Coordinates of N, CA and C in Angstrom, one line a residue:
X160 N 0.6 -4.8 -40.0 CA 1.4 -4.7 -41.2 C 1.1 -3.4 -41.9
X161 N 2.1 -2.9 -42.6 CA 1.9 -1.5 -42.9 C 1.3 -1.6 -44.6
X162 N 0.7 -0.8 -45.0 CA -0.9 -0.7 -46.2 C -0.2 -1.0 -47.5
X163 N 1.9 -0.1 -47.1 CA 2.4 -0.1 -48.6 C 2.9 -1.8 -49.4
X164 N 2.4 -2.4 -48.4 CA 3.0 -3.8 -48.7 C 4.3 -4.5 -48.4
X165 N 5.2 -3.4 -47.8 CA 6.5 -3.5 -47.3 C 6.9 -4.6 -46.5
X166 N 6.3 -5.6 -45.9 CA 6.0 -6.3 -44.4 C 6.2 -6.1 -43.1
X167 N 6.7 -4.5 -42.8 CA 6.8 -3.8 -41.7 C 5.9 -4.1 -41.2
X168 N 6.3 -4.3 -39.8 CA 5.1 -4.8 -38.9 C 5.2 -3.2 -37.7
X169 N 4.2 -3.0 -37.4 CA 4.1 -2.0 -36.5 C 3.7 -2.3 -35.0
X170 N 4.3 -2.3 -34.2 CA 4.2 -2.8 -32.7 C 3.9 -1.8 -31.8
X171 N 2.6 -2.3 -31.1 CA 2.2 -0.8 -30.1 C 2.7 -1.0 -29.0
X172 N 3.6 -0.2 -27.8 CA 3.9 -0.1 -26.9 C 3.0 0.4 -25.6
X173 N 2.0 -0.4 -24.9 CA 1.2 0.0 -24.1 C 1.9 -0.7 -22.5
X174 N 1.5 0.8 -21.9 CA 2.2 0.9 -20.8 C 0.4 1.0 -19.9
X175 N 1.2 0.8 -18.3 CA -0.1 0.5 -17.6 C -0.6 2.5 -17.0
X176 N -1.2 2.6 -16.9 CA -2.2 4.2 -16.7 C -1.6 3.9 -15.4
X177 N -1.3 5.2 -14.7 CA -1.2 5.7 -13.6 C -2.6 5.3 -12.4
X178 N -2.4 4.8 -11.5 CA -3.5 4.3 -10.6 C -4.2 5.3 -9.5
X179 N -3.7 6.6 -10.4 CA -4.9 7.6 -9.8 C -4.5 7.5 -8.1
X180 N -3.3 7.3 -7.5 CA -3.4 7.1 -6.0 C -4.0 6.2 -5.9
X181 N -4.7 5.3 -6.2 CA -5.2 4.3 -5.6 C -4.7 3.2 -4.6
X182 N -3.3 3.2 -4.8 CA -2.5 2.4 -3.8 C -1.2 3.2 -2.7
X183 N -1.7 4.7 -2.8 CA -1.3 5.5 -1.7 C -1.3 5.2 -0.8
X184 N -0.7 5.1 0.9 CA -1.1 4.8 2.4 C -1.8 6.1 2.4
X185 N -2.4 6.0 3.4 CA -3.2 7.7 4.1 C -2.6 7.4 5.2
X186 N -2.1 6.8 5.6 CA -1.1 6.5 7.2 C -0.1 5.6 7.3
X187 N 1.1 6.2 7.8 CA 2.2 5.2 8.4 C 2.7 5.2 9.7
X188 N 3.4 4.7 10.2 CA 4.3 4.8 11.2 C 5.2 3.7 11.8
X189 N 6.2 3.7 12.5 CA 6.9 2.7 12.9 C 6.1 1.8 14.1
X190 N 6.6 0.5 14.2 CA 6.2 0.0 14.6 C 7.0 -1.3 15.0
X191 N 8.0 -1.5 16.2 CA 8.9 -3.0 16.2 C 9.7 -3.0 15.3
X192 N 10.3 -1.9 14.5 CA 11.6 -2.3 13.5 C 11.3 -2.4 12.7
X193 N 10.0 -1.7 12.3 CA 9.1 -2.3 10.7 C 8.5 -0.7 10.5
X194 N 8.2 -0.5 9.3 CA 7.2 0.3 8.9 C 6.2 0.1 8.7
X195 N 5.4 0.5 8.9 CA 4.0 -0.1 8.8 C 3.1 1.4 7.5
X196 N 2.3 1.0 6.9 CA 1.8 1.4 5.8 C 0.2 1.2 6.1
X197 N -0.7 1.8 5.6 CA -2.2 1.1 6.0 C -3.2 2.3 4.8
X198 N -4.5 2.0 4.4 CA -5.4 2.9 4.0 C -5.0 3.4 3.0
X199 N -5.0 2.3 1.7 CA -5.4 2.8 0.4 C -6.6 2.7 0.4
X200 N -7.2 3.8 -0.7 CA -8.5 4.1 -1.4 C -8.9 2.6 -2.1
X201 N -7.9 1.6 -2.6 CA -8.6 0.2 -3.2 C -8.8 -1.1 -2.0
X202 N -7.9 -0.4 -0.9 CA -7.8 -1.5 0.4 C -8.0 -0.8 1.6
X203 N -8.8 -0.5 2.0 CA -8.5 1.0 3.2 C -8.5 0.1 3.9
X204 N -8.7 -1.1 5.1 CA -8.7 -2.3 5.4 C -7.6 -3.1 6.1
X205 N -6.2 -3.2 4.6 CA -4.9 -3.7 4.8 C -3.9 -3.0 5.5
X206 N -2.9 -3.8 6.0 CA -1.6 -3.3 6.7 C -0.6 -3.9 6.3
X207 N 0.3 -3.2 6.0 CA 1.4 -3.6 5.0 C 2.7 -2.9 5.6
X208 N 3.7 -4.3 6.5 CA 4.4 -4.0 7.2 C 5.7 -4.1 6.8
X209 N 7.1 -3.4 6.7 CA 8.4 -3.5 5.9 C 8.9 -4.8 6.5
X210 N 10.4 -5.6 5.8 CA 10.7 -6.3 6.6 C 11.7 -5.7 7.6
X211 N 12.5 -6.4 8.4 CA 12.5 -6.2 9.9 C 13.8 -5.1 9.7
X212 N 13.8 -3.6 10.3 CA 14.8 -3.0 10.4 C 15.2 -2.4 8.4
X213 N 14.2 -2.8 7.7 CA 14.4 -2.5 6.0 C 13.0 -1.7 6.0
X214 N 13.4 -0.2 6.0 CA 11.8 0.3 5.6 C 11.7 0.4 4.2
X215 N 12.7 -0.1 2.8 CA 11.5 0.1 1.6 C 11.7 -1.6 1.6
X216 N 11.9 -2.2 2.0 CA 12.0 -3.7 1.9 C 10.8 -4.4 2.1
X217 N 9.8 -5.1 0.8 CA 8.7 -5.9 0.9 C 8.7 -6.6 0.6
X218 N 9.9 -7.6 0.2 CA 9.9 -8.9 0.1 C 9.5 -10.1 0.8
X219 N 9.3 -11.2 0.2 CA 8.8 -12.2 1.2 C 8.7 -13.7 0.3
X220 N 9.9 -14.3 1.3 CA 10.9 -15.4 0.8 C 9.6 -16.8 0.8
X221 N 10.4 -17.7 0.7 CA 9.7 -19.1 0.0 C 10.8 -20.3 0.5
X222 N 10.5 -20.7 2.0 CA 9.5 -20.3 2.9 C 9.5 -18.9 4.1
X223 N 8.6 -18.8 4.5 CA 8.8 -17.7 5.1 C 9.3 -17.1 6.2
X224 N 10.4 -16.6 6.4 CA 10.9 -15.8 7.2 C 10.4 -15.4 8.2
X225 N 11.3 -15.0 9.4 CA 10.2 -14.4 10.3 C 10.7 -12.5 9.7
X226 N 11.6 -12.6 9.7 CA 12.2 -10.8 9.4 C 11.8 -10.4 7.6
X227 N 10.4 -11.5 7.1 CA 10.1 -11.4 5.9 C 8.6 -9.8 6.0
X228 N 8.3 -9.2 5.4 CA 7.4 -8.1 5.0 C 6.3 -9.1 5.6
X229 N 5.4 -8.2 6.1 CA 3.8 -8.9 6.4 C 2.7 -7.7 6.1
X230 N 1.7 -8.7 5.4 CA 0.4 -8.1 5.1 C -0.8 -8.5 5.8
X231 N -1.6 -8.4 6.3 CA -2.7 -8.1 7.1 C -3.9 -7.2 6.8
X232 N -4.9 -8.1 7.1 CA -7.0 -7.4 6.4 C -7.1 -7.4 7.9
X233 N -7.8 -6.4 7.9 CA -8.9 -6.3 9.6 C -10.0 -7.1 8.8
X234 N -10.5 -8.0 9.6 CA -11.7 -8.6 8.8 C -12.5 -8.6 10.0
X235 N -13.4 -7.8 9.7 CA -14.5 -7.6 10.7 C -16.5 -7.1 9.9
X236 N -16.9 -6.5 10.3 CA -18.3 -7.0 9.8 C -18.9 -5.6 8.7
X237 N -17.8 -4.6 8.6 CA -17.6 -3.1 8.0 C -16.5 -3.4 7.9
X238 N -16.6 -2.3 6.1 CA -15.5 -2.1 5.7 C -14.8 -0.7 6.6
X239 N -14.2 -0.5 6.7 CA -13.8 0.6 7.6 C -12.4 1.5 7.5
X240 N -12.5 2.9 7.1 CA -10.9 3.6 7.0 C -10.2 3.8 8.0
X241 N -9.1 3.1 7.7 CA -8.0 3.1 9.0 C -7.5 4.5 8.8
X242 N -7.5 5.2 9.7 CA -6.8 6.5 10.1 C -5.9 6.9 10.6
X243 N -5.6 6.3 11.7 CA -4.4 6.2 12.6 C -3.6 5.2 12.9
X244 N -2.5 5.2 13.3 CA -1.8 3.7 13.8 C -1.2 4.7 14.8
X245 N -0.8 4.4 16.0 CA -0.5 4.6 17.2 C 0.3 3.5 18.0
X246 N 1.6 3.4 17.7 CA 2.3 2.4 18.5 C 2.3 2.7 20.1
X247 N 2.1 1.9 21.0 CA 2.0 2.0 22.3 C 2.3 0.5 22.9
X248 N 3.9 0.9 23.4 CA 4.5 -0.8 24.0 C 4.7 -1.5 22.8
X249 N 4.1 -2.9 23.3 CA 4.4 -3.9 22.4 C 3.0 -4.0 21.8
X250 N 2.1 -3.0 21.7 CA 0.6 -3.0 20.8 C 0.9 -1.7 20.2
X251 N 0.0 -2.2 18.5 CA 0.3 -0.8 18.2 C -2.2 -0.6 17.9
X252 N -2.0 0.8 18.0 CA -3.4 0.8 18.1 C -3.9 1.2 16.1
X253 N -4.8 0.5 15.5 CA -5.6 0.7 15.0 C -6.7 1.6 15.2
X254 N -6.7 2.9 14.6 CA -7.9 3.4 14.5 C -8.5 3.8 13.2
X255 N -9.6 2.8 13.0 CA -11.0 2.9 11.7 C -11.6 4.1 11.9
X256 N -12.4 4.3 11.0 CA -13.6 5.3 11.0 C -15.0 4.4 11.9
X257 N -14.5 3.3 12.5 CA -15.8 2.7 12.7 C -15.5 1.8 14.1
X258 N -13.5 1.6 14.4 CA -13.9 0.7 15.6 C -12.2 1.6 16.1
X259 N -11.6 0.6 17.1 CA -10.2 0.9 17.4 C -9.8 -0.8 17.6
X260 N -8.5 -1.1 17.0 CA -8.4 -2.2 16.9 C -6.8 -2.4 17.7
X261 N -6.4 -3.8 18.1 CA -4.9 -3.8 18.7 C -4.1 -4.9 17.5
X262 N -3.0 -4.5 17.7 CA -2.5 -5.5 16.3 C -1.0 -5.4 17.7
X263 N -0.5 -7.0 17.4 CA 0.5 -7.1 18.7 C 0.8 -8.3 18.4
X264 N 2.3 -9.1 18.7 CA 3.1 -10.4 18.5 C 1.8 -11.1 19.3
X265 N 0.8 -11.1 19.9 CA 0.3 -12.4 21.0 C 1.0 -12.7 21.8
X266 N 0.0 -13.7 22.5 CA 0.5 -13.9 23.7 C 1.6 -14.9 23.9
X267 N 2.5 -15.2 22.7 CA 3.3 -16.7 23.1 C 4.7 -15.2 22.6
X268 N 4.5 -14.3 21.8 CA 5.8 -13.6 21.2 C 6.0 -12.7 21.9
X269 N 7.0 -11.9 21.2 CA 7.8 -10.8 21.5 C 8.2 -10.1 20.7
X270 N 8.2 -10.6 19.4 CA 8.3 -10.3 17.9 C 7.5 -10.4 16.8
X271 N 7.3 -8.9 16.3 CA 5.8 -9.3 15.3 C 6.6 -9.9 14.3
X272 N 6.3 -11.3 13.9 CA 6.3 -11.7 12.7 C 5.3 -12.1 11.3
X273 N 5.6 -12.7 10.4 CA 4.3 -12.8 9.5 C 3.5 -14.2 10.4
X274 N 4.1 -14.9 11.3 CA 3.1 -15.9 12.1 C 2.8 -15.5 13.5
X275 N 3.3 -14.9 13.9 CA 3.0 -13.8 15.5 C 2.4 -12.4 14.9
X276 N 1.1 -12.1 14.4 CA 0.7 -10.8 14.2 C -0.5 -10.7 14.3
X277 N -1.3 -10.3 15.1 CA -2.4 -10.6 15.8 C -3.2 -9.1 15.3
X278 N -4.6 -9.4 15.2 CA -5.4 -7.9 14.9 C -6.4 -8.1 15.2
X279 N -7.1 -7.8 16.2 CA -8.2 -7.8 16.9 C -9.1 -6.3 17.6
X280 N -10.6 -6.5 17.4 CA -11.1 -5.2 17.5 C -11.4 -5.1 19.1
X281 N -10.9 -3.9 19.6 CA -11.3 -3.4 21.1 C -12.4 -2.7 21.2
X282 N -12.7 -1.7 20.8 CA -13.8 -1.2 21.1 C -14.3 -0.5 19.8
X283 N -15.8 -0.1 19.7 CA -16.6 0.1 18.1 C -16.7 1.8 18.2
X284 N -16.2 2.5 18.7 CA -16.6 4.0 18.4 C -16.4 4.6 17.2
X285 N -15.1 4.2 16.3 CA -14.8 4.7 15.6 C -13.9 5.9 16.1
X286 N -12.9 6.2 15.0 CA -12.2 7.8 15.5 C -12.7 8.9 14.4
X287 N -12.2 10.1 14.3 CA -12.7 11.2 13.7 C -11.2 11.1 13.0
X288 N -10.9 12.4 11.4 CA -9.6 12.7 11.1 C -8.3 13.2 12.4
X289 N -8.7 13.8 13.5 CA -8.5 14.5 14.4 C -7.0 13.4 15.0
X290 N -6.0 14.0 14.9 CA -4.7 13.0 15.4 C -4.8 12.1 16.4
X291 N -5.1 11.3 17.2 CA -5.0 10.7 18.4 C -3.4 11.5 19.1
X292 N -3.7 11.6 20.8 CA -2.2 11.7 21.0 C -2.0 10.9 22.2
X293 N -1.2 10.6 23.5 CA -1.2 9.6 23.9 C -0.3 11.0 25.2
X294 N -1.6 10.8 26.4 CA -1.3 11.0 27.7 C -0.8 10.3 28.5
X295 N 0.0 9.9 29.2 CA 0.4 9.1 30.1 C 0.1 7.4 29.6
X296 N -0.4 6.7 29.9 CA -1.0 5.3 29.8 C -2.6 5.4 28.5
X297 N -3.0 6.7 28.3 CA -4.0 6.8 27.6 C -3.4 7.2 26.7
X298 N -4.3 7.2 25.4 CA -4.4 7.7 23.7 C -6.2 7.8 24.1
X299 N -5.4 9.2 24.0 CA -6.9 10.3 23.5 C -6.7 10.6 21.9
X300 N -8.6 10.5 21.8 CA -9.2 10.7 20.2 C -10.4 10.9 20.5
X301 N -10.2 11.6 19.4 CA -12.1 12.6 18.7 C -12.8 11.0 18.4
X302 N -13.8 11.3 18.8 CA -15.1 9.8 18.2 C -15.3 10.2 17.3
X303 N -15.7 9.6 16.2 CA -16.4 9.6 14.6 C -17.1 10.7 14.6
X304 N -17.6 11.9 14.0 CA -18.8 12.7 13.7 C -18.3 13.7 14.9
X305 N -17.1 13.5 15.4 CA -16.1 15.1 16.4 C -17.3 15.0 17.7
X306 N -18.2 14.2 18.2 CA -18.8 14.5 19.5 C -18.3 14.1 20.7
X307 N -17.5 13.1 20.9 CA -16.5 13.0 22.1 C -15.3 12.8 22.1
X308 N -14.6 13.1 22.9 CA -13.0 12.4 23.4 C -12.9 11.5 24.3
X309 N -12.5 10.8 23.7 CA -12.4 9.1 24.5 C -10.7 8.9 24.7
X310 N -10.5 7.7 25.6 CA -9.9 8.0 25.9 C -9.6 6.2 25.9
X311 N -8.3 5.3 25.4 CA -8.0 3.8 25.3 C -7.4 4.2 26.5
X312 N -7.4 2.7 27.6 CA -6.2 2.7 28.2 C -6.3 0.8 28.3
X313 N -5.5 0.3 28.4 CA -5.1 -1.2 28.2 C -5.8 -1.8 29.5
X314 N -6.2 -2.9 29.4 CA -6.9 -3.3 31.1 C -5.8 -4.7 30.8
X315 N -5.1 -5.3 32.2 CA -4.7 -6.4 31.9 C -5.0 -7.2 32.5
X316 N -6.1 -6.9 33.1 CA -7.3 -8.2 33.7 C -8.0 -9.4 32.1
X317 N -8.8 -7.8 31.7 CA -9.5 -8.5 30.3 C -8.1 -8.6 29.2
X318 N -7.1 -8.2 29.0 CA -6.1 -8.3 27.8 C -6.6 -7.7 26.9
X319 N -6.9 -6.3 27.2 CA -7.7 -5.7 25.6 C -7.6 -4.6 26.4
X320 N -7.9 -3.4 25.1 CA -8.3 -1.8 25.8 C -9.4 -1.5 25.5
X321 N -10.0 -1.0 26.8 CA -10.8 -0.1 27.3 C -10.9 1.0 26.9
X322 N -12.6 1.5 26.0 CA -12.6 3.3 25.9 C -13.4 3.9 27.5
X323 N -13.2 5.2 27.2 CA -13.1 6.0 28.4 C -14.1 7.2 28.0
X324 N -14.9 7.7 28.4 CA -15.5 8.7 27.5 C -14.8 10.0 28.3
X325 N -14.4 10.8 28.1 CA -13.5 12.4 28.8 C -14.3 13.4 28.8

């Protein structure tokens, strides 16, 4: 209330502070008719996928859709910066500063949905900033700390990929 006695009431308008980037991706790419998003500075961790064929579309109905947005935590035993995403087939590859992971519908799908979306770690090397690119049946990458080039290639004996050192 204002001092002159008037009864004016004075109302502050507080707005929320800019989040500093904090909820920036440091990586995207397509992935099955989705966009896929990964590696903010407050979640480096999560994957945050569009709904199906809608890249700003992140909705997600009640109950849930299969063509609804899906979110996804690597939960593993390090926190770890996702760097890369690398679609290859029906897997798309995860690469941490600390492992290489496969995120893929499973073995019963054919469609990633929010109940078919699988993320599982293949091997612990870690990648470097350095792009991965993808030779033939392999995706070559810098190892963590730039000392090797390794190399994924899928084994479909074990159902996982295999690193390669080059």
């Amino acid at each position: 209330t204002d001092s002159a006695g008037s009864g004016a009431v004075v109302t502050t308008n507080l707005t929320s502070q800019p989040d500093s980037g904090q909820s920036n991706p440091g990586c995207t790419t397509y992935f099955m008719q989705r966009q896929v998003f990964a590696d903010t500075i407050s979640q480096p961790q999560t994957l945050w996928f569009t709904g199906v064929g809608a890249f700003n579309n992140m909705n997600v109905s009640t109950p849930t859709k299969e063509s609804d947005a899906i979110t996804r935590a690597l939960t593993g035993r390090q926190v770890n910066e996702i760097r890369h995403l690398v679609p290859v087939g029906t897997s798309m590859l995860i690469m941490t500063s600390g492992a290489e992971w496969r995120c893929w519908p499973g073995p019963n799908s054919s469609a990633l949905t929010p109940g078919a979306c699988f993320t599982l770690p293949q091997t612990a090397h870690g990648s470097s900033h350095v792009p991965p690119i993808q030779a033939g049946n392999d995706v070559l990458f810098v190892q963590e700390k730039g000392s090797r080039v390794r190399a994924l290639r899928f084994d479909a004996i074990q159902d996982q990929y295999q690193s390669f050192d080059m």
